[in-house]
mmCIF file of C-alpha atoms in Angstrom:
data_model
loop_
_atom_site.group_PDB
_atom_site.id
_atom_site.type_symbol
_atom_site.label_atom_id
_atom_site.label_comp_id
_atom_site.label_asym_id
_atom_site.label_seq_id
_atom_site.Cartn_x
_atom_site.Cartn_y
_atom_site.Cartn_z
ATOM 1 C CA MET A 1 22.425 -49.110 44.019
ATOM 2 C CA ASN A 2 21.418 -45.971 42.684
ATOM 3 C CA GLY A 3 18.267 -44.007 43.674
ATOM 4 C CA SER A 4 16.225 -45.229 40.506
ATOM 5 C CA VAL A 5 17.217 -49.147 41.315
ATOM 6 C CA GLN A 6 16.221 -48.848 44.788
ATOM 7 C CA ASN A 7 12.685 -47.337 43.988
ATOM 8 C CA ARG A 8 11.957 -50.305 41.142
ATOM 9 C CA ALA A 9 13.350 -52.509 44.044
ATOM 10 C CA LEU A 10 10.782 -50.987 46.295
ATOM 11 C CA LEU A 11 8.069 -51.330 43.966
ATOM 12 C CA LEU A 12 8.655 -55.042 43.285
ATOM 13 C CA SER A 13 9.125 -55.349 47.490
ATOM 14 C CA CYS A 14 5.830 -54.014 48.262
ATOM 15 C CA GLY A 15 3.916 -56.363 45.486
ATOM 16 C CA MET A 16 3.188 -53.879 43.398
ATOM 17 C CA ASP A 17 2.708 -55.867 40.057
ATOM 18 C CA ARG A 18 0.671 -53.412 38.065
ATOM 19 C CA ARG A 19 3.404 -54.055 35.505
ATOM 20 C CA LEU A 20 4.360 -50.800 33.766
ATOM 21 C CA ASP A 21 1.454 -48.082 35.291
ATOM 22 C CA PRO A 22 3.851 -47.351 38.589
ATOM 23 C CA LEU A 23 6.877 -47.292 36.387
ATOM 24 C CA ILE A 24 6.074 -44.970 33.939
ATOM 25 C CA LEU A 25 6.474 -41.585 35.513
ATOM 26 C CA GLN A 26 9.145 -42.961 38.012
ATOM 27 C CA PRO A 27 12.195 -41.967 35.671
ATOM 28 C CA LEU A 28 10.751 -38.327 35.648
ATOM 29 C CA TRP A 29 10.303 -38.207 39.163
ATOM 30 C CA ASP A 30 13.733 -39.356 40.091
ATOM 31 C CA PHE A 31 14.921 -36.583 37.360
ATOM 32 C CA VAL A 32 12.692 -34.414 39.671
ATOM 33 C CA LYS A 33 13.852 -35.772 43.050
ATOM 34 C CA ALA A 34 17.687 -35.252 41.955
ATOM 35 C CA LYS A 35 16.691 -31.315 41.813
ATOM 36 C CA GLU A 36 15.435 -31.603 45.504
ATOM 37 C CA PRO A 37 17.517 -29.132 47.289
ATOM 38 C CA LEU A 38 16.346 -26.574 44.597
ATOM 39 C CA ILE A 39 13.006 -27.805 45.110
ATOM 40 C CA LYS A 40 12.663 -27.313 48.558
ATOM 41 C CA SER A 41 13.965 -23.948 48.427
ATOM 42 C CA PRO A 42 11.848 -20.812 49.257
ATOM 43 C CA TYR A 43 13.340 -19.313 45.852
ATOM 44 C CA PHE A 44 11.785 -22.311 43.805
ATOM 45 C CA PRO A 45 7.840 -21.397 43.391
ATOM 46 C CA VAL A 46 8.797 -17.790 42.277
ATOM 47 C CA LEU A 47 11.632 -19.085 39.790
ATOM 48 C CA PHE A 48 9.190 -21.717 38.390
ATOM 49 C CA SER A 49 6.243 -19.481 38.270
ATOM 50 C CA PHE A 50 8.357 -16.864 36.238
ATOM 51 C CA THR A 51 10.554 -18.890 34.136
ATOM 52 C CA ALA A 52 7.739 -21.454 32.941
ATOM 53 C CA TYR A 53 5.524 -18.008 31.851
ATOM 54 C CA MET A 54 8.290 -16.191 30.071
ATOM 55 C CA THR A 55 8.869 -19.652 27.978
ATOM 56 C CA PHE A 56 5.666 -20.280 27.152
ATOM 57 C CA CYS A 57 5.183 -16.602 26.164
ATOM 58 C CA LEU A 58 8.548 -16.514 23.918
ATOM 59 C CA PRO A 59 6.951 -18.882 21.051
ATOM 60 C CA TYR A 60 4.200 -16.216 20.561
ATOM 61 C CA VAL A 61 6.097 -13.394 20.870
ATOM 62 C CA ALA A 62 8.426 -14.794 17.991
ATOM 63 C CA LEU A 63 5.095 -15.313 16.180
ATOM 64 C CA ASP A 64 3.963 -11.825 16.559
ATOM 65 C CA ILE A 65 7.313 -10.726 14.954
ATOM 66 C CA LEU A 66 7.692 -13.030 12.377
ATOM 67 C CA SER A 67 3.730 -12.363 11.273
ATOM 68 C CA THR A 68 4.320 -9.170 10.322
ATOM 69 C CA LYS A 69 6.712 -10.444 7.892
ATOM 70 C CA VAL A 70 5.194 -13.648 6.954
ATOM 71 C CA PRO A 71 1.822 -13.051 5.165
ATOM 72 C CA ALA A 72 0.936 -16.795 5.624
ATOM 73 C CA LEU A 73 1.210 -16.734 9.296
ATOM 74 C CA ARG A 74 -1.555 -13.890 9.432
ATOM 75 C CA LYS A 75 -4.330 -16.350 8.881
ATOM 76 C CA TYR A 76 -3.736 -17.460 12.190
ATOM 77 C CA LYS A 77 -4.211 -14.288 13.886
ATOM 78 C CA ILE A 78 -7.706 -14.034 15.395
ATOM 79 C CA GLN A 79 -7.407 -9.791 15.147
ATOM 80 C CA PRO A 80 -5.136 -9.831 11.776
ATOM 81 C CA LEU A 81 -4.971 -6.196 11.907
ATOM 82 C CA SER A 82 -3.673 -5.753 15.378
ATOM 83 C CA TYR A 83 -0.102 -6.841 16.428
ATOM 84 C CA PRO A 84 1.611 -5.911 19.575
ATOM 85 C CA THR A 85 4.439 -3.304 19.339
ATOM 86 C CA LEU A 86 7.884 -3.432 21.182
ATOM 87 C CA GLY A 87 6.387 -0.463 23.682
ATOM 88 C CA MET A 88 3.190 -2.685 24.133
ATOM 89 C CA MET A 89 5.491 -5.465 25.253
ATOM 90 C CA VAL A 90 7.999 -4.332 27.430
ATOM 91 C CA PRO A 91 5.748 -2.947 30.225
ATOM 92 C CA CYS A 92 4.045 -6.330 30.685
ATOM 93 C CA VAL A 93 7.616 -7.506 30.959
ATOM 94 C CA VAL A 94 8.594 -5.179 33.458
ATOM 95 C CA GLN A 95 5.447 -4.870 35.363
ATOM 96 C CA CYS A 96 5.537 -9.150 35.709
ATOM 97 C CA VAL A 97 8.993 -9.160 36.883
ATOM 98 C CA TYR A 98 8.059 -6.606 39.363
ATOM 99 C CA HIS A 99 5.093 -8.389 40.760
ATOM 100 C CA HIS A 100 6.852 -11.864 41.108
ATOM 101 C CA VAL A 101 9.937 -9.924 43.125
ATOM 102 C CA VAL A 102 7.794 -7.502 45.074
ATOM 103 C CA PHE A 103 4.426 -9.483 45.475
ATOM 104 C CA ILE A 104 4.724 -13.375 44.670
ATOM 105 C CA PHE A 105 8.124 -14.077 46.361
ATOM 106 C CA PRO A 106 6.927 -13.025 49.532
ATOM 107 C CA VAL A 107 3.701 -14.567 49.168
ATOM 108 C CA THR A 108 5.532 -18.257 48.104
ATOM 109 C CA VAL A 109 7.932 -17.800 50.990
ATOM 110 C CA ALA A 110 4.912 -18.028 53.655
ATOM 111 C CA HIS A 111 3.324 -20.699 51.672
ATOM 112 C CA TRP A 112 7.043 -22.596 51.691
ATOM 113 C CA TYR A 113 7.031 -21.927 55.726
ATOM 114 C CA TRP A 114 3.321 -23.036 56.423
ATOM 115 C CA ARG A 115 3.188 -26.124 53.922
ATOM 116 C CA PRO A 116 7.160 -27.574 53.791
ATOM 117 C CA VAL A 117 7.875 -29.376 50.610
ATOM 118 C CA ASP A 118 7.830 -33.197 51.085
ATOM 119 C CA LEU A 119 8.942 -35.225 48.168
ATOM 120 C CA PRO A 120 7.735 -39.030 48.556
ATOM 121 C CA LEU A 121 9.908 -41.612 47.167
ATOM 122 C CA MET A 122 7.487 -43.007 44.612
ATOM 123 C CA ALA A 123 5.989 -41.556 41.593
ATOM 124 C CA PRO A 124 2.225 -41.064 41.025
ATOM 125 C CA GLU A 125 0.465 -43.388 38.806
ATOM 126 C CA LEU A 126 -0.182 -41.621 35.574
ATOM 127 C CA PRO A 127 -3.990 -42.249 35.348
ATOM 128 C CA LYS A 128 -4.093 -40.588 38.936
ATOM 129 C CA VAL A 129 -2.105 -37.679 37.614
ATOM 130 C CA VAL A 130 -4.391 -37.274 34.375
ATOM 131 C CA LEU A 131 -7.488 -37.249 36.781
ATOM 132 C CA ASP A 132 -6.267 -34.808 39.094
ATOM 133 C CA VAL A 133 -4.767 -32.173 36.958
ATOM 134 C CA THR A 134 -8.057 -32.656 34.579
ATOM 135 C CA VAL A 135 -10.216 -31.942 38.442
ATOM 136 C CA CYS A 136 -7.716 -29.395 39.566
ATOM 137 C CA LEU A 137 -8.156 -27.354 35.709
ATOM 138 C CA PHE A 138 -12.304 -27.920 36.364
ATOM 139 C CA LEU A 139 -12.023 -26.368 39.787
ATOM 140 C CA PHE A 140 -9.814 -23.480 38.350
ATOM 141 C CA ASP A 141 -12.236 -22.646 35.541
ATOM 142 C CA PHE A 142 -15.222 -22.573 37.904
ATOM 143 C CA GLN A 143 -13.558 -20.535 40.733
ATOM 144 C CA TYR A 144 -11.878 -18.146 38.002
ATOM 145 C CA PHE A 145 -15.536 -17.910 36.158
ATOM 146 C CA LEU A 146 -17.277 -16.789 39.628
ATOM 147 C CA TRP A 147 -14.534 -14.477 40.358
ATOM 148 C CA HIS A 148 -14.597 -12.835 36.402
ATOM 149 C CA LEU A 149 -17.993 -12.564 36.724
ATOM 150 C CA LEU A 150 -18.190 -10.726 39.833
ATOM 151 C CA HIS A 151 -15.323 -8.521 38.752
ATOM 152 C CA HIS A 152 -17.285 -7.333 35.749
ATOM 153 C CA LYS A 153 -20.830 -7.178 37.077
ATOM 154 C CA VAL A 154 -20.036 -5.106 40.638
ATOM 155 C CA PRO A 155 -18.314 -1.783 38.882
ATOM 156 C CA TRP A 156 -16.375 -0.996 41.609
ATOM 157 C CA LEU A 157 -14.583 -4.508 41.569
ATOM 158 C CA TYR A 158 -13.870 -3.957 37.652
ATOM 159 C CA LYS A 159 -12.828 -0.507 38.085
ATOM 160 C CA THR A 160 -10.363 -1.184 40.965
ATOM 161 C CA PHE A 161 -8.959 -4.398 40.502
ATOM 162 C CA HIS A 162 -9.634 -5.799 36.788
ATOM 163 C CA LYS A 163 -9.784 -3.075 34.544
ATOM 164 C CA VAL A 164 -6.303 -3.017 34.018
ATOM 165 C CA HIS A 165 -6.352 -6.504 32.475
ATOM 166 C CA HIS A 166 -8.780 -5.060 30.115
ATOM 167 C CA LYS A 167 -5.974 -2.559 28.755
ATOM 168 C CA HIS A 168 -5.336 -4.259 25.560
ATOM 169 C CA VAL A 169 -8.481 -5.210 23.473
ATOM 170 C CA SER A 170 -6.091 -7.539 21.406
ATOM 171 C CA THR A 171 -4.514 -9.641 23.704
ATOM 172 C CA PHE A 172 -1.192 -10.853 22.818
ATOM 173 C CA ALA A 173 0.810 -13.614 25.163
ATOM 174 C CA LEU A 174 2.651 -11.085 27.479
ATOM 175 C CA THR A 175 -0.656 -9.876 28.442
ATOM 176 C CA THR A 176 -1.734 -12.995 30.279
ATOM 177 C CA GLN A 177 -0.426 -11.638 33.686
ATOM 178 C CA TYR A 178 -0.898 -7.702 32.605
ATOM 179 C CA SER A 179 -3.262 -7.207 35.664
ATOM 180 C CA SER A 180 -3.440 -5.879 39.218
ATOM 181 C CA VAL A 181 -1.792 -7.417 42.215
ATOM 182 C CA TRP A 182 -5.381 -8.598 43.608
ATOM 183 C CA GLU A 183 -6.169 -10.199 40.230
ATOM 184 C CA LEU A 184 -2.417 -11.562 40.116
ATOM 185 C CA LEU A 185 -2.740 -13.243 43.984
ATOM 186 C CA SER A 186 -6.408 -14.461 43.892
ATOM 187 C CA LEU A 187 -5.718 -16.282 40.675
ATOM 188 C CA GLY A 188 -2.540 -17.852 42.091
ATOM 189 C CA PHE A 189 -4.356 -18.735 45.064
ATOM 190 C CA PHE A 190 -6.922 -20.866 43.251
ATOM 191 C CA ALA A 191 -4.230 -22.662 41.239
ATOM 192 C CA ALA A 192 -2.122 -23.540 44.519
ATOM 193 C CA ILE A 193 -5.343 -24.271 46.786
ATOM 194 C CA ASN A 194 -6.767 -27.158 44.187
ATOM 195 C CA PRO A 195 -3.844 -29.085 44.196
ATOM 196 C CA VAL A 196 -3.870 -28.959 48.597
ATOM 197 C CA LEU A 197 -7.714 -29.858 48.691
ATOM 198 C CA LEU A 198 -7.033 -32.863 46.107
ATOM 199 C CA ASN A 199 -3.909 -33.849 48.275
ATOM 200 C CA CYS A 200 -1.896 -34.335 45.038
ATOM 201 C CA HIS A 201 1.458 -35.895 44.283
ATOM 202 C CA PRO A 202 3.882 -32.841 44.013
ATOM 203 C CA LEU A 203 4.827 -34.117 40.461
ATOM 204 C CA THR A 204 0.961 -33.501 39.968
ATOM 205 C CA GLU A 205 1.329 -29.975 41.255
ATOM 206 C CA ILE A 206 4.057 -29.366 38.999
ATOM 207 C CA ILE A 207 2.533 -30.702 35.929
ATOM 208 C CA PHE A 208 -0.555 -28.685 36.835
ATOM 209 C CA PHE A 209 1.010 -25.315 37.295
ATOM 210 C CA LEU A 210 2.980 -26.031 33.576
ATOM 211 C CA VAL A 211 -0.736 -27.058 32.008
ATOM 212 C CA ASN A 212 -2.451 -24.045 33.626
ATOM 213 C CA ILE A 213 0.199 -21.650 32.942
ATOM 214 C CA TRP A 214 0.470 -23.015 29.333
ATOM 215 C CA LEU A 215 -3.477 -22.794 28.852
ATOM 216 C CA SER A 216 -3.741 -19.124 30.382
ATOM 217 C CA VAL A 217 -0.875 -18.084 27.924
ATOM 218 C CA GLU A 218 -2.479 -19.715 24.922
ATOM 219 C CA ASP A 219 -5.909 -18.054 25.876
ATOM 220 C CA HIS A 220 -4.022 -14.529 25.780
ATOM 221 C CA SER A 221 -1.975 -15.572 22.708
ATOM 222 C CA GLY A 222 -4.592 -14.058 19.964
ATOM 223 C CA TYR A 223 -3.757 -16.814 17.798
ATOM 224 C CA ASP A 224 -6.110 -19.543 17.027
ATOM 225 C CA LEU A 225 -3.463 -22.324 15.504
ATOM 226 C CA PRO A 226 -4.244 -25.568 13.991
ATOM 227 C CA TRP A 227 -2.999 -27.321 17.197
ATOM 228 C CA SER A 228 -4.492 -24.943 19.896
ATOM 229 C CA THR A 229 -6.339 -26.979 22.525
ATOM 230 C CA ASN A 230 -9.718 -25.440 21.427
ATOM 231 C CA ARG A 231 -9.291 -27.313 17.860
ATOM 232 C CA LEU A 232 -8.017 -30.604 20.111
ATOM 233 C CA VAL A 233 -11.150 -30.583 22.475
ATOM 234 C CA PRO A 234 -13.967 -31.339 20.447
ATOM 235 C CA PHE A 235 -17.720 -30.432 20.217
ATOM 236 C CA GLY A 236 -17.213 -26.680 21.247
ATOM 237 C CA LEU A 237 -16.308 -27.652 25.383
ATOM 238 C CA TYR A 238 -13.304 -25.410 25.057
ATOM 239 C CA GLY A 239 -13.301 -21.961 24.349
ATOM 240 C CA GLY A 240 -9.598 -21.082 24.007
ATOM 241 C CA ALA A 241 -7.942 -18.394 22.257
ATOM 242 C CA PRO A 242 -11.005 -17.205 20.546
ATOM 243 C CA HIS A 243 -13.193 -17.456 23.121
ATOM 244 C CA HIS A 244 -11.174 -15.309 25.787
ATOM 245 C CA ASP A 245 -10.258 -12.810 22.756
ATOM 246 C CA LEU A 246 -13.928 -12.450 22.115
ATOM 247 C CA HIS A 247 -14.322 -11.505 26.049
ATOM 248 C CA HIS A 248 -11.409 -8.576 25.604
ATOM 249 C CA LEU A 249 -13.253 -7.537 22.543
ATOM 250 C CA LYS A 250 -16.528 -7.234 23.924
ATOM 251 C CA PHE A 251 -16.127 -7.225 27.815
ATOM 252 C CA LYS A 252 -19.688 -8.925 28.779
ATOM 253 C CA SER A 253 -19.464 -12.570 27.727
ATOM 254 C CA ASN A 254 -17.042 -15.602 27.671
ATOM 255 C CA TYR A 255 -16.109 -15.112 31.560
ATOM 256 C CA ALA A 256 -14.509 -18.736 32.088
ATOM 257 C CA PRO A 257 -10.923 -19.184 31.193
ATOM 258 C CA TYR A 258 -11.040 -22.409 29.383
ATOM 259 C CA PHE A 259 -14.204 -24.591 28.938
ATOM 260 C CA THR A 260 -17.679 -23.363 27.847
ATOM 261 C CA HIS A 261 -20.166 -24.747 30.055
ATOM 262 C CA TRP A 262 -20.289 -22.240 32.401
ATOM 263 C CA ASP A 263 -21.041 -19.576 29.931
ATOM 264 C CA ARG A 264 -23.422 -21.917 28.517
ATOM 265 C CA LEU A 265 -25.225 -22.346 31.841
ATOM 266 C CA PHE A 266 -25.248 -18.508 32.570
ATOM 267 C CA GLY A 267 -26.169 -17.218 29.330
ATOM 268 C CA THR A 268 -22.762 -15.446 28.881
ATOM 269 C CA LEU A 269 -21.528 -17.362 25.638
ATOM 270 C CA ALA A 270 -20.862 -15.396 22.646
ATOM 271 C CA HIS A 271 -19.506 -17.138 19.714
ATOM 272 C CA VAL A 272 -16.484 -16.121 17.495
ATOM 273 C CA HIS A 273 -18.795 -15.657 14.243
ATOM 274 C CA SER A 274 -20.784 -13.018 15.863
ATOM 275 C CA GLN A 275 -17.605 -10.679 16.072
#
């Protein structure tokens, strides 16, 4: 009897008769657990982070290249007169590799030692995953908003730690992690601690990290596409790329990375039409 069949038998023996719900994510979790030696390796977090980041950046890099040759694509560019050059992209990639190898890897190894990976037999329930990922995103949004606001209001913090991220007034995907080591590690800490605080299932952690990396890249992509997150979330609750692009352009507004409610409450929300 293979692992997948054993898991289903355990579900039935435990009296979990909630029909499909506990089983929806089980095949995915079985697939992940099959890679258990890799996931439990101290190398996995840094490889996962870098691979996910570069994978999410590549479609936008391709779009940047195509947009200069296909006029129809330019209508989706938030700042249509500004396109990244190879000379702008390469330093971002080089810095990203350097930061992952020299700084992120040692930190993730320490985290691996402090909190060994434990992979439970059963997958989490889908509603629980959706709830936990949503709460983690709202927590990260709040933490980043406070961190970001502080690093703009205190000149020394801005000049010492955050200014490097504002090198590019017109953002592109590879600028997402173009930042100081302090900024990268601070935001990485926020992202890592929230699933721990919520006692999330390892699969939920993985999904949250993927969603968080994707949204961050989308924020810096410089494109407002028809399927962008800010167009899918109603009532202007989510700012997305137009929201964050305006922050890089104006500096003194739109400090929250994703949602708009904190900027509304603090009076720091700037609308795209005011550009």
